[in-house]
Amino acid sequence: MTKANKVLFITQEITPYVSESEMANIGRNLPQAIQEKGREIRTFMPKWGNINERRNQLHEVIRLSGMNLIIDDTDHPLIIKVASIQSARMQVYFIDNDDYFQNRMQAMDENGIEYDDNDSRAIFYARGVLETVKKLRWCPDVIHCHGWMTALAPLYIKKAYKDEPSFRDAKVVFSVYEDDFKNTLSDDFATKLMLKGISKDDLSNLKEPVDYAALCKLAVDYSDGVIQNSKKVNESIIEYARQSGKLILDYQNPENYADACNEFYDQVWDATANKEEEE
């Protein structure tokens, strides 16, 4: 069986661009480890407003920028920036937009209050990554999503973008972390995330009002594999994944994590490829 040679990382946090955390450290170290194992990688994160562009030498990629994404009947320009982590020989692409990311922190403002439009920011981020990968004409074999801000990517990949050459054969892995949000998403969330190729039936399992667990369960629905990334996570999400029959990688000690992920990518790739052959 052919190995999954190209891995796309859609990540919420990467150090040194944001402060260290479990997720930010994995966002930094896992792509490098996978690249060193001989796979080709691309890595994306949001261009949060607290990222120092000058210090981190971010610059806009003009040929990739300039598209508008319509969310909630409003045009939002998509800006793509890039920076390099020289020691890892790794590039990081940043999804930016003046309304959603410029001059704004991550999920919460400086007073610890969650942004009301985090749902729209997550929609913009997921679609922005997929549109950029399309423009790069790159075809990942495995797409590994980290954190709830990436939770809509599996739905879009499997439904709205399923016929795109870049995503037609891609397998999706979703990592569940301890990191969560406390508020529920806006009442019209399901309407906002609709896109050509997505029907109301595709969201039939989405429980309203949409909280953190409901959002992650939606990601599980459209993923081929699920990873418990933190020692402590919302157990209902992992239990939901088990009951759905998805491939699951249980929590790994940090020293084994990259090797386990590397093997899991092939496991997910082989399992879904075998299933398709049987069908």
PDB file of C-alpha atoms in Angstrom:
ATOM      1  CA  MET A   1       0.000   0.000   0.000  1.00  0.00           C
ATOM      2  CA  THR A   2       1.256   3.475  -0.847  1.00  0.00           C
ATOM      3  CA  LYS A   3       2.301   5.511   2.158  1.00  0.00           C
ATOM      4  CA  ALA A   4       0.701   8.852   2.887  1.00  0.00           C
ATOM      5  CA  ASN A   5       3.624  11.045   1.835  1.00  0.00           C
ATOM      6  CA  LYS A   6       2.146  14.554   2.086  1.00  0.00           C
ATOM      7  CA  VAL A   7       0.792  15.885   5.368  1.00  0.00           C
ATOM      8  CA  LEU A   8      -1.067  19.176   5.806  1.00  0.00           C
ATOM      9  CA  PHE A   9      -1.159  20.594   9.347  1.00  0.00           C
ATOM     10  CA  ILE A  10      -4.033  22.961  10.130  1.00  0.00           C
ATOM     11  CA  THR A  11      -3.136  24.284  13.547  1.00  0.00           C
ATOM     12  CA  GLN A  12      -4.531  26.764  16.065  1.00  0.00           C
ATOM     13  CA  GLU A  13      -1.244  27.713  17.735  1.00  0.00           C
ATOM     14  CA  ILE A  14       2.471  27.455  16.935  1.00  0.00           C
ATOM     15  CA  THR A  15       5.322  28.659  19.103  1.00  0.00           C
ATOM     16  CA  PRO A  16       7.330  30.988  18.785  1.00  0.00           C
ATOM     17  CA  TYR A  17       4.554  32.989  17.094  1.00  0.00           C
ATOM     18  CA  VAL A  18       2.331  32.708  20.178  1.00  0.00           C
ATOM     19  CA  SER A  19       3.128  31.834  23.800  1.00  0.00           C
ATOM     20  CA  GLU A  20       4.078  28.277  24.651  1.00  0.00           C
ATOM     21  CA  SER A  21       1.263  25.866  25.421  1.00  0.00           C
ATOM     22  CA  GLU A  22       0.742  22.147  24.875  1.00  0.00           C
ATOM     23  CA  MET A  23      -0.874  22.873  21.503  1.00  0.00           C
ATOM     24  CA  ALA A  24       1.627  25.553  20.443  1.00  0.00           C
ATOM     25  CA  ASN A  25       4.583  23.276  21.194  1.00  0.00           C
ATOM     26  CA  ILE A  26       3.036  20.397  19.233  1.00  0.00           C
ATOM     27  CA  GLY A  27       2.245  22.831  16.409  1.00  0.00           C
ATOM     28  CA  ARG A  28       5.932  23.681  16.288  1.00  0.00           C
ATOM     29  CA  ASN A  29       7.541  20.278  16.845  1.00  0.00           C
ATOM     30  CA  LEU A  30       5.267  17.713  15.180  1.00  0.00           C
ATOM     31  CA  PRO A  31       5.537  19.052  11.588  1.00  0.00           C
ATOM     32  CA  GLN A  32       9.333  19.168  11.897  1.00  0.00           C
ATOM     33  CA  ALA A  33       9.455  15.588  13.218  1.00  0.00           C
ATOM     34  CA  ILE A  34       7.178  14.352  10.410  1.00  0.00           C
ATOM     35  CA  GLN A  35       9.261  16.199   7.820  1.00  0.00           C
ATOM     36  CA  GLU A  36      12.427  14.625   9.217  1.00  0.00           C
ATOM     37  CA  LYS A  37      10.798  11.212   8.736  1.00  0.00           C
ATOM     38  CA  GLY A  38      10.755  11.915   5.003  1.00  0.00           C
ATOM     39  CA  ARG A  39       7.249  13.246   4.449  1.00  0.00           C
ATOM     40  CA  GLU A  40       6.418  16.498   2.691  1.00  0.00           C
ATOM     41  CA  ILE A  41       4.543  18.990   4.886  1.00  0.00           C
ATOM     42  CA  ARG A  42       2.656  22.293   4.807  1.00  0.00           C
ATOM     43  CA  THR A  43       1.632  24.093   7.980  1.00  0.00           C
ATOM     44  CA  PHE A  44      -1.048  26.744   8.574  1.00  0.00           C
ATOM     45  CA  MET A  45      -2.190  28.841  11.535  1.00  0.00           C
ATOM     46  CA  PRO A  46      -4.332  31.987  11.998  1.00  0.00           C
ATOM     47  CA  LYS A  47      -2.461  35.317  11.965  1.00  0.00           C
ATOM     48  CA  TRP A  48      -3.602  36.267  15.460  1.00  0.00           C
ATOM     49  CA  GLY A  49      -3.314  39.966  16.251  1.00  0.00           C
ATOM     50  CA  ASN A  50      -0.802  39.310  19.055  1.00  0.00           C
ATOM     51  CA  ILE A  51       1.778  37.896  16.595  1.00  0.00           C
ATOM     52  CA  ASN A  52       4.656  40.321  16.093  1.00  0.00           C
ATOM     53  CA  GLU A  53       5.047  40.420  12.308  1.00  0.00           C
ATOM     54  CA  ARG A  54       8.336  42.318  12.275  1.00  0.00           C
ATOM     55  CA  ARG A  55      10.088  40.194  14.879  1.00  0.00           C
ATOM     56  CA  ASN A  56       8.902  36.971  13.253  1.00  0.00           C
ATOM     57  CA  GLN A  57       9.569  38.248   9.709  1.00  0.00           C
ATOM     58  CA  LEU A  58       6.123  37.587   8.284  1.00  0.00           C
ATOM     59  CA  HIS A  59       5.508  38.813   4.762  1.00  0.00           C
ATOM     60  CA  GLU A  60       2.467  38.725   2.525  1.00  0.00           C
ATOM     61  CA  VAL A  61       2.338  36.251  -0.355  1.00  0.00           C
ATOM     62  CA  ILE A  62       0.717  38.438  -2.998  1.00  0.00           C
ATOM     63  CA  ARG A  63       0.068  35.605  -5.490  1.00  0.00           C
ATOM     64  CA  LEU A  64      -1.994  33.731  -2.873  1.00  0.00           C
ATOM     65  CA  SER A  65      -3.850  36.727  -1.397  1.00  0.00           C
ATOM     66  CA  GLY A  66      -6.649  38.773  -2.896  1.00  0.00           C
ATOM     67  CA  MET A  67      -9.612  36.418  -2.802  1.00  0.00           C
ATOM     68  CA  ASN A  68     -12.823  37.326  -0.946  1.00  0.00           C
ATOM     69  CA  LEU A  69     -14.677  34.772   1.193  1.00  0.00           C
ATOM     70  CA  ILE A  70     -18.380  35.442   1.764  1.00  0.00           C
ATOM     71  CA  ILE A  71     -19.498  34.701   5.318  1.00  0.00           C
ATOM     72  CA  ASP A  72     -22.936  35.743   6.544  1.00  0.00           C
ATOM     73  CA  ASP A  73     -23.521  37.677   3.276  1.00  0.00           C
ATOM     74  CA  THR A  74     -20.407  39.816   3.804  1.00  0.00           C
ATOM     75  CA  ASP A  75     -17.184  39.815   1.751  1.00  0.00           C
ATOM     76  CA  HIS A  76     -14.013  39.244   3.771  1.00  0.00           C
ATOM     77  CA  PRO A  77     -10.648  39.603   1.958  1.00  0.00           C
ATOM     78  CA  LEU A  78      -8.274  36.663   2.416  1.00  0.00           C
ATOM     79  CA  ILE A  79      -4.672  37.679   3.131  1.00  0.00           C
ATOM     80  CA  ILE A  80      -1.911  35.034   3.175  1.00  0.00           C
ATOM     81  CA  LYS A  81       1.377  35.621   4.970  1.00  0.00           C
ATOM     82  CA  VAL A  82       4.363  33.351   5.411  1.00  0.00           C
ATOM     83  CA  ALA A  83       7.353  33.021   7.737  1.00  0.00           C
ATOM     84  CA  SER A  84      10.156  30.496   8.163  1.00  0.00           C
ATOM     85  CA  ILE A  85      11.425  28.623  11.195  1.00  0.00           C
ATOM     86  CA  GLN A  86      15.000  28.369   9.963  1.00  0.00           C
ATOM     87  CA  SER A  87      16.203  25.781  12.471  1.00  0.00           C
ATOM     88  CA  ALA A  88      13.417  23.417  11.355  1.00  0.00           C
ATOM     89  CA  ARG A  89      13.653  24.274   7.633  1.00  0.00           C
ATOM     90  CA  MET A  90       9.919  24.778   7.871  1.00  0.00           C
ATOM     91  CA  GLN A  91       7.588  27.414   6.435  1.00  0.00           C
ATOM     92  CA  VAL A  92       4.423  28.486   8.198  1.00  0.00           C
ATOM     93  CA  TYR A  93       1.503  30.002   6.284  1.00  0.00           C
ATOM     94  CA  PHE A  94      -0.754  32.458   8.116  1.00  0.00           C
ATOM     95  CA  ILE A  95      -4.418  33.163   7.331  1.00  0.00           C
ATOM     96  CA  ASP A  96      -5.150  36.846   7.909  1.00  0.00           C
ATOM     97  CA  ASN A  97      -8.077  39.234   7.631  1.00  0.00           C
ATOM     98  CA  ASP A  98      -8.550  42.739   9.029  1.00  0.00           C
ATOM     99  CA  ASP A  99     -11.970  42.007  10.564  1.00  0.00           C
ATOM    100  CA  TYR A 100     -11.201  38.652  12.145  1.00  0.00           C
ATOM    101  CA  PHE A 101      -7.532  38.677  13.135  1.00  0.00           C
ATOM    102  CA  GLN A 102      -5.803  42.076  12.921  1.00  0.00           C
ATOM    103  CA  ASN A 103      -5.483  43.852  16.293  1.00  0.00           C
ATOM    104  CA  ARG A 104      -7.303  41.014  18.036  1.00  0.00           C
ATOM    105  CA  MET A 105      -6.008  38.305  20.346  1.00  0.00           C
ATOM    106  CA  GLN A 106      -6.663  34.578  19.991  1.00  0.00           C
ATOM    107  CA  ALA A 107     -10.021  33.218  21.233  1.00  0.00           C
ATOM    108  CA  MET A 108     -10.350  35.851  23.991  1.00  0.00           C
ATOM    109  CA  ASP A 109      -9.621  39.562  24.318  1.00  0.00           C
ATOM    110  CA  GLU A 110      -7.125  41.018  26.801  1.00  0.00           C
ATOM    111  CA  ASN A 111      -9.835  40.867  29.530  1.00  0.00           C
ATOM    112  CA  GLY A 112     -10.401  37.142  29.015  1.00  0.00           C
ATOM    113  CA  ILE A 113     -13.762  37.630  27.272  1.00  0.00           C
ATOM    114  CA  GLU A 114     -14.413  35.297  24.339  1.00  0.00           C
ATOM    115  CA  TYR A 115     -15.070  37.004  21.014  1.00  0.00           C
ATOM    116  CA  ASP A 116     -18.705  36.876  19.866  1.00  0.00           C
ATOM    117  CA  ASP A 117     -17.658  36.059  16.302  1.00  0.00           C
ATOM    118  CA  ASN A 118     -15.350  33.112  17.059  1.00  0.00           C
ATOM    119  CA  ASP A 119     -17.665  30.956  14.930  1.00  0.00           C
ATOM    120  CA  SER A 120     -17.193  33.218  11.890  1.00  0.00           C
ATOM    121  CA  ARG A 121     -13.446  33.336  12.550  1.00  0.00           C
ATOM    122  CA  ALA A 122     -13.317  29.515  12.552  1.00  0.00           C
ATOM    123  CA  ILE A 123     -15.302  29.392   9.283  1.00  0.00           C
ATOM    124  CA  PHE A 124     -12.994  31.950   7.673  1.00  0.00           C
ATOM    125  CA  TYR A 125      -9.874  30.150   8.889  1.00  0.00           C
ATOM    126  CA  ALA A 126     -10.933  26.692   7.632  1.00  0.00           C
ATOM    127  CA  ARG A 127     -12.059  27.959   4.245  1.00  0.00           C
ATOM    128  CA  GLY A 128      -9.019  30.233   3.938  1.00  0.00           C
ATOM    129  CA  VAL A 129      -6.625  27.299   4.438  1.00  0.00           C
ATOM    130  CA  LEU A 130      -8.431  25.128   1.881  1.00  0.00           C
ATOM    131  CA  GLU A 131      -8.576  27.886  -0.729  1.00  0.00           C
ATOM    132  CA  THR A 132      -4.851  28.535  -0.254  1.00  0.00           C
ATOM    133  CA  VAL A 133      -3.931  24.845  -0.592  1.00  0.00           C
ATOM    134  CA  LYS A 134      -5.971  24.793  -3.810  1.00  0.00           C
ATOM    135  CA  LYS A 135      -3.996  27.760  -5.123  1.00  0.00           C
ATOM    136  CA  LEU A 136      -0.736  26.028  -4.181  1.00  0.00           C
ATOM    137  CA  ARG A 137      -1.921  23.064  -6.310  1.00  0.00           C
ATOM    138  CA  TRP A 138      -0.756  20.775  -3.556  1.00  0.00           C
ATOM    139  CA  CYS A 139      -2.536  17.485  -2.838  1.00  0.00           C
ATOM    140  CA  PRO A 140      -2.090  16.338   0.774  1.00  0.00           C
ATOM    141  CA  ASP A 141      -2.640  12.678   1.600  1.00  0.00           C
ATOM    142  CA  VAL A 142      -3.371  13.329   5.280  1.00  0.00           C
ATOM    143  CA  ILE A 143      -4.742  16.523   6.819  1.00  0.00           C
ATOM    144  CA  HIS A 144      -4.127  16.811  10.578  1.00  0.00           C
ATOM    145  CA  CYS A 145      -6.322  19.408  12.348  1.00  0.00           C
ATOM    146  CA  HIS A 146      -5.320  20.672  15.804  1.00  0.00           C
ATOM    147  CA  GLY A 147      -7.698  22.507  18.118  1.00  0.00           C
ATOM    148  CA  TRP A 148     -11.339  23.584  17.993  1.00  0.00           C
ATOM    149  CA  MET A 149     -10.607  26.566  15.713  1.00  0.00           C
ATOM    150  CA  THR A 150      -9.881  23.953  12.996  1.00  0.00           C
ATOM    151  CA  ALA A 151     -12.985  21.838  13.708  1.00  0.00           C
ATOM    152  CA  LEU A 152     -14.856  22.900  10.565  1.00  0.00           C
ATOM    153  CA  ALA A 153     -12.089  21.835   8.184  1.00  0.00           C
ATOM    154  CA  PRO A 154     -13.157  18.131   8.152  1.00  0.00           C
ATOM    155  CA  LEU A 155     -16.737  19.034   7.129  1.00  0.00           C
ATOM    156  CA  TYR A 156     -15.573  21.353   4.353  1.00  0.00           C
ATOM    157  CA  ILE A 157     -12.968  18.871   3.060  1.00  0.00           C
ATOM    158  CA  LYS A 158     -15.428  15.960   2.905  1.00  0.00           C
ATOM    159  CA  LYS A 159     -18.401  17.918   1.557  1.00  0.00           C
ATOM    160  CA  ALA A 160     -17.810  21.346  -0.021  1.00  0.00           C
ATOM    161  CA  TYR A 161     -14.307  20.542  -1.372  1.00  0.00           C
ATOM    162  CA  LYS A 162     -14.648  16.798  -1.963  1.00  0.00           C
ATOM    163  CA  ASP A 163     -14.343  17.062  -5.754  1.00  0.00           C
ATOM    164  CA  GLU A 164     -11.333  19.390  -5.697  1.00  0.00           C
ATOM    165  CA  PRO A 165      -8.157  17.626  -6.919  1.00  0.00           C
ATOM    166  CA  SER A 166      -6.296  18.854  -3.811  1.00  0.00           C
ATOM    167  CA  PHE A 167      -8.679  17.106  -1.416  1.00  0.00           C
ATOM    168  CA  ARG A 168     -10.366  14.305  -3.335  1.00  0.00           C
ATOM    169  CA  ASP A 169      -8.222  11.540  -1.816  1.00  0.00           C
ATOM    170  CA  ALA A 170      -7.233  13.210   1.452  1.00  0.00           C
ATOM    171  CA  LYS A 171      -7.778  11.519   4.820  1.00  0.00           C
ATOM    172  CA  VAL A 172      -8.548  13.726   7.801  1.00  0.00           C
ATOM    173  CA  VAL A 173      -7.256  13.372  11.371  1.00  0.00           C
ATOM    174  CA  PHE A 174      -8.660  15.555  14.181  1.00  0.00           C
ATOM    175  CA  SER A 175      -6.792  16.092  17.463  1.00  0.00           C
ATOM    176  CA  VAL A 176      -8.792  16.750  20.635  1.00  0.00           C
ATOM    177  CA  TYR A 177      -7.122  18.923  23.291  1.00  0.00           C
ATOM    178  CA  GLU A 178      -7.958  20.048  26.812  1.00  0.00           C
ATOM    179  CA  ASP A 179      -8.215  23.590  25.398  1.00  0.00           C
ATOM    180  CA  ASP A 180     -11.869  24.602  24.935  1.00  0.00           C
ATOM    181  CA  PHE A 181     -14.250  27.573  24.925  1.00  0.00           C
ATOM    182  CA  LYS A 182     -17.035  28.328  27.421  1.00  0.00           C
ATOM    183  CA  ASN A 183     -19.731  30.189  25.481  1.00  0.00           C
ATOM    184  CA  THR A 184     -22.057  28.689  22.904  1.00  0.00           C
ATOM    185  CA  LEU A 185     -21.705  29.745  19.275  1.00  0.00           C
ATOM    186  CA  SER A 186     -24.190  32.114  17.620  1.00  0.00           C
ATOM    187  CA  ASP A 187     -27.765  30.910  17.051  1.00  0.00           C
ATOM    188  CA  ASP A 188     -27.368  31.102  13.272  1.00  0.00           C
ATOM    189  CA  PHE A 189     -24.095  29.136  13.249  1.00  0.00           C
ATOM    190  CA  ALA A 190     -25.468  26.280  11.101  1.00  0.00           C
ATOM    191  CA  THR A 191     -26.706  28.790   8.518  1.00  0.00           C
ATOM    192  CA  LYS A 192     -23.366  30.631   8.472  1.00  0.00           C
ATOM    193  CA  LEU A 193     -21.315  27.543   7.710  1.00  0.00           C
ATOM    194  CA  MET A 194     -23.474  26.434   4.774  1.00  0.00           C
ATOM    195  CA  LEU A 195     -21.631  26.267   1.464  1.00  0.00           C
ATOM    196  CA  LYS A 196     -22.314  24.635  -1.896  1.00  0.00           C
ATOM    197  CA  GLY A 197     -22.005  20.889  -1.353  1.00  0.00           C
ATOM    198  CA  ILE A 198     -23.258  21.004   2.257  1.00  0.00           C
ATOM    199  CA  SER A 199     -26.882  20.173   3.035  1.00  0.00           C
ATOM    200  CA  LYS A 200     -28.868  20.426   6.261  1.00  0.00           C
ATOM    201  CA  ASP A 201     -28.748  16.624   6.460  1.00  0.00           C
ATOM    202  CA  ASP A 202     -24.952  16.840   6.733  1.00  0.00           C
ATOM    203  CA  LEU A 203     -25.440  18.763   9.982  1.00  0.00           C
ATOM    204  CA  SER A 204     -28.181  16.529  11.369  1.00  0.00           C
ATOM    205  CA  ASN A 205     -25.983  15.421  14.314  1.00  0.00           C
ATOM    206  CA  LEU A 206     -25.078  19.000  15.243  1.00  0.00           C
ATOM    207  CA  LYS A 207     -26.756  19.677  18.592  1.00  0.00           C
ATOM    208  CA  GLU A 208     -27.883  23.264  19.234  1.00  0.00           C
ATOM    209  CA  PRO A 209     -26.969  25.529  20.895  1.00  0.00           C
ATOM    210  CA  VAL A 210     -23.509  24.629  19.614  1.00  0.00           C
ATOM    211  CA  ASP A 211     -21.000  24.346  22.447  1.00  0.00           C
ATOM    212  CA  TYR A 212     -17.397  23.127  22.434  1.00  0.00           C
ATOM    213  CA  ALA A 213     -18.315  19.421  22.576  1.00  0.00           C
ATOM    214  CA  ALA A 214     -20.905  19.744  19.782  1.00  0.00           C
ATOM    215  CA  LEU A 215     -18.382  21.507  17.530  1.00  0.00           C
ATOM    216  CA  CYS A 216     -15.727  18.829  18.124  1.00  0.00           C
ATOM    217  CA  LYS A 217     -18.263  16.042  17.504  1.00  0.00           C
ATOM    218  CA  LEU A 218     -19.021  17.645  14.138  1.00  0.00           C
ATOM    219  CA  ALA A 219     -15.272  17.415  13.393  1.00  0.00           C
ATOM    220  CA  VAL A 220     -15.305  13.744  14.437  1.00  0.00           C
ATOM    221  CA  ASP A 221     -18.229  13.049  12.067  1.00  0.00           C
ATOM    222  CA  TYR A 222     -16.121  14.043   9.047  1.00  0.00           C
ATOM    223  CA  SER A 223     -12.699  12.775  10.182  1.00  0.00           C
ATOM    224  CA  ASP A 224     -11.118   9.431   9.337  1.00  0.00           C
ATOM    225  CA  GLY A 225      -9.112   9.281  12.567  1.00  0.00           C
ATOM    226  CA  VAL A 226      -9.208  10.988  15.974  1.00  0.00           C
ATOM    227  CA  ILE A 227      -6.302  11.605  18.372  1.00  0.00           C
ATOM    228  CA  GLN A 228      -6.616  12.265  22.094  1.00  0.00           C
ATOM    229  CA  ASN A 229      -3.889  14.885  22.282  1.00  0.00           C
ATOM    230  CA  SER A 230      -4.142  15.952  25.944  1.00  0.00           C
ATOM    231  CA  LYS A 231      -4.132  13.716  28.985  1.00  0.00           C
ATOM    232  CA  LYS A 232      -7.413  15.316  30.086  1.00  0.00           C
ATOM    233  CA  VAL A 233     -10.020  16.016  27.408  1.00  0.00           C
ATOM    234  CA  ASN A 234     -13.803  16.207  27.241  1.00  0.00           C
ATOM    235  CA  GLU A 235     -14.585  12.486  27.563  1.00  0.00           C
ATOM    236  CA  SER A 236     -17.895  12.777  25.695  1.00  0.00           C
ATOM    237  CA  ILE A 237     -15.988  13.640  22.486  1.00  0.00           C
ATOM    238  CA  ILE A 238     -13.670  10.616  22.683  1.00  0.00           C
ATOM    239  CA  GLU A 239     -16.601   8.346  23.603  1.00  0.00           C
ATOM    240  CA  TYR A 240     -18.537   9.718  20.614  1.00  0.00           C
ATOM    241  CA  ALA A 241     -15.562   8.918  18.362  1.00  0.00           C
ATOM    242  CA  ARG A 242     -15.347   5.365  19.747  1.00  0.00           C
ATOM    243  CA  GLN A 243     -19.051   4.735  19.195  1.00  0.00           C
ATOM    244  CA  SER A 244     -18.783   6.031  15.634  1.00  0.00           C
ATOM    245  CA  GLY A 245     -16.163   3.369  14.890  1.00  0.00           C
ATOM    246  CA  LYS A 246     -13.463   5.882  13.938  1.00  0.00           C
ATOM    247  CA  LEU A 247      -9.802   4.947  14.234  1.00  0.00           C
ATOM    248  CA  ILE A 248      -8.517   6.416  17.494  1.00  0.00           C
ATOM    249  CA  LEU A 249      -5.013   7.110  18.762  1.00  0.00           C
ATOM    250  CA  ASP A 250      -5.092   7.269  22.561  1.00  0.00           C
ATOM    251  CA  TYR A 251      -3.062   9.772  24.552  1.00  0.00           C
ATOM    252  CA  GLN A 252       0.687   9.385  23.988  1.00  0.00           C
ATOM    253  CA  ASN A 253       3.589  10.475  26.155  1.00  0.00           C
ATOM    254  CA  PRO A 254       5.422  13.419  24.530  1.00  0.00           C
ATOM    255  CA  GLU A 255       8.513  11.313  23.754  1.00  0.00           C
ATOM    256  CA  ASN A 256       6.415   8.789  21.746  1.00  0.00           C
ATOM    257  CA  TYR A 257       3.976  11.262  20.218  1.00  0.00           C
ATOM    258  CA  ALA A 258       5.602  12.025  16.848  1.00  0.00           C
ATOM    259  CA  ASP A 259       6.344   8.334  16.138  1.00  0.00           C
ATOM    260  CA  ALA A 260       2.785   7.376  17.073  1.00  0.00           C
ATOM    261  CA  CYS A 261       1.316  10.064  14.804  1.00  0.00           C
ATOM    262  CA  ASN A 262       3.600   9.000  11.982  1.00  0.00           C
ATOM    263  CA  GLU A 263       2.311   5.415  12.234  1.00  0.00           C
ATOM    264  CA  PHE A 264      -1.288   6.577  12.701  1.00  0.00           C
ATOM    265  CA  TYR A 265      -1.218   8.525   9.414  1.00  0.00           C
ATOM    266  CA  ASP A 266      -0.386   5.311   7.537  1.00  0.00           C
ATOM    267  CA  GLN A 267      -2.970   3.375   9.541  1.00  0.00           C
ATOM    268  CA  VAL A 268      -5.695   5.886   8.595  1.00  0.00           C
ATOM    269  CA  TRP A 269      -4.517   5.951   4.982  1.00  0.00           C
ATOM    270  CA  ASP A 270      -4.442   2.134   4.690  1.00  0.00           C
ATOM    271  CA  ALA A 271      -7.774   1.600   6.483  1.00  0.00           C
ATOM    272  CA  THR A 272      -9.713   4.017   4.294  1.00  0.00           C
ATOM    273  CA  ALA A 273      -7.954   2.828   1.129  1.00  0.00           C
ATOM    274  CA  ASN A 274      -8.816  -0.799   1.946  1.00  0.00           C
ATOM    275  CA  LYS A 275     -12.408   0.182   2.674  1.00  0.00           C
ATOM    276  CA  GLU A 276     -12.701   1.924  -0.688  1.00  0.00           C
ATOM    277  CA  GLU A 277     -11.293  -1.164  -2.450  1.00  0.00           C
ATOM    278  CA  GLU A 278     -13.888  -3.390  -0.724  1.00  0.00           C
ATOM    279  CA  GLU A 279     -16.693  -1.080  -1.810  1.00  0.00           C
TER     280      GLU A 279
END
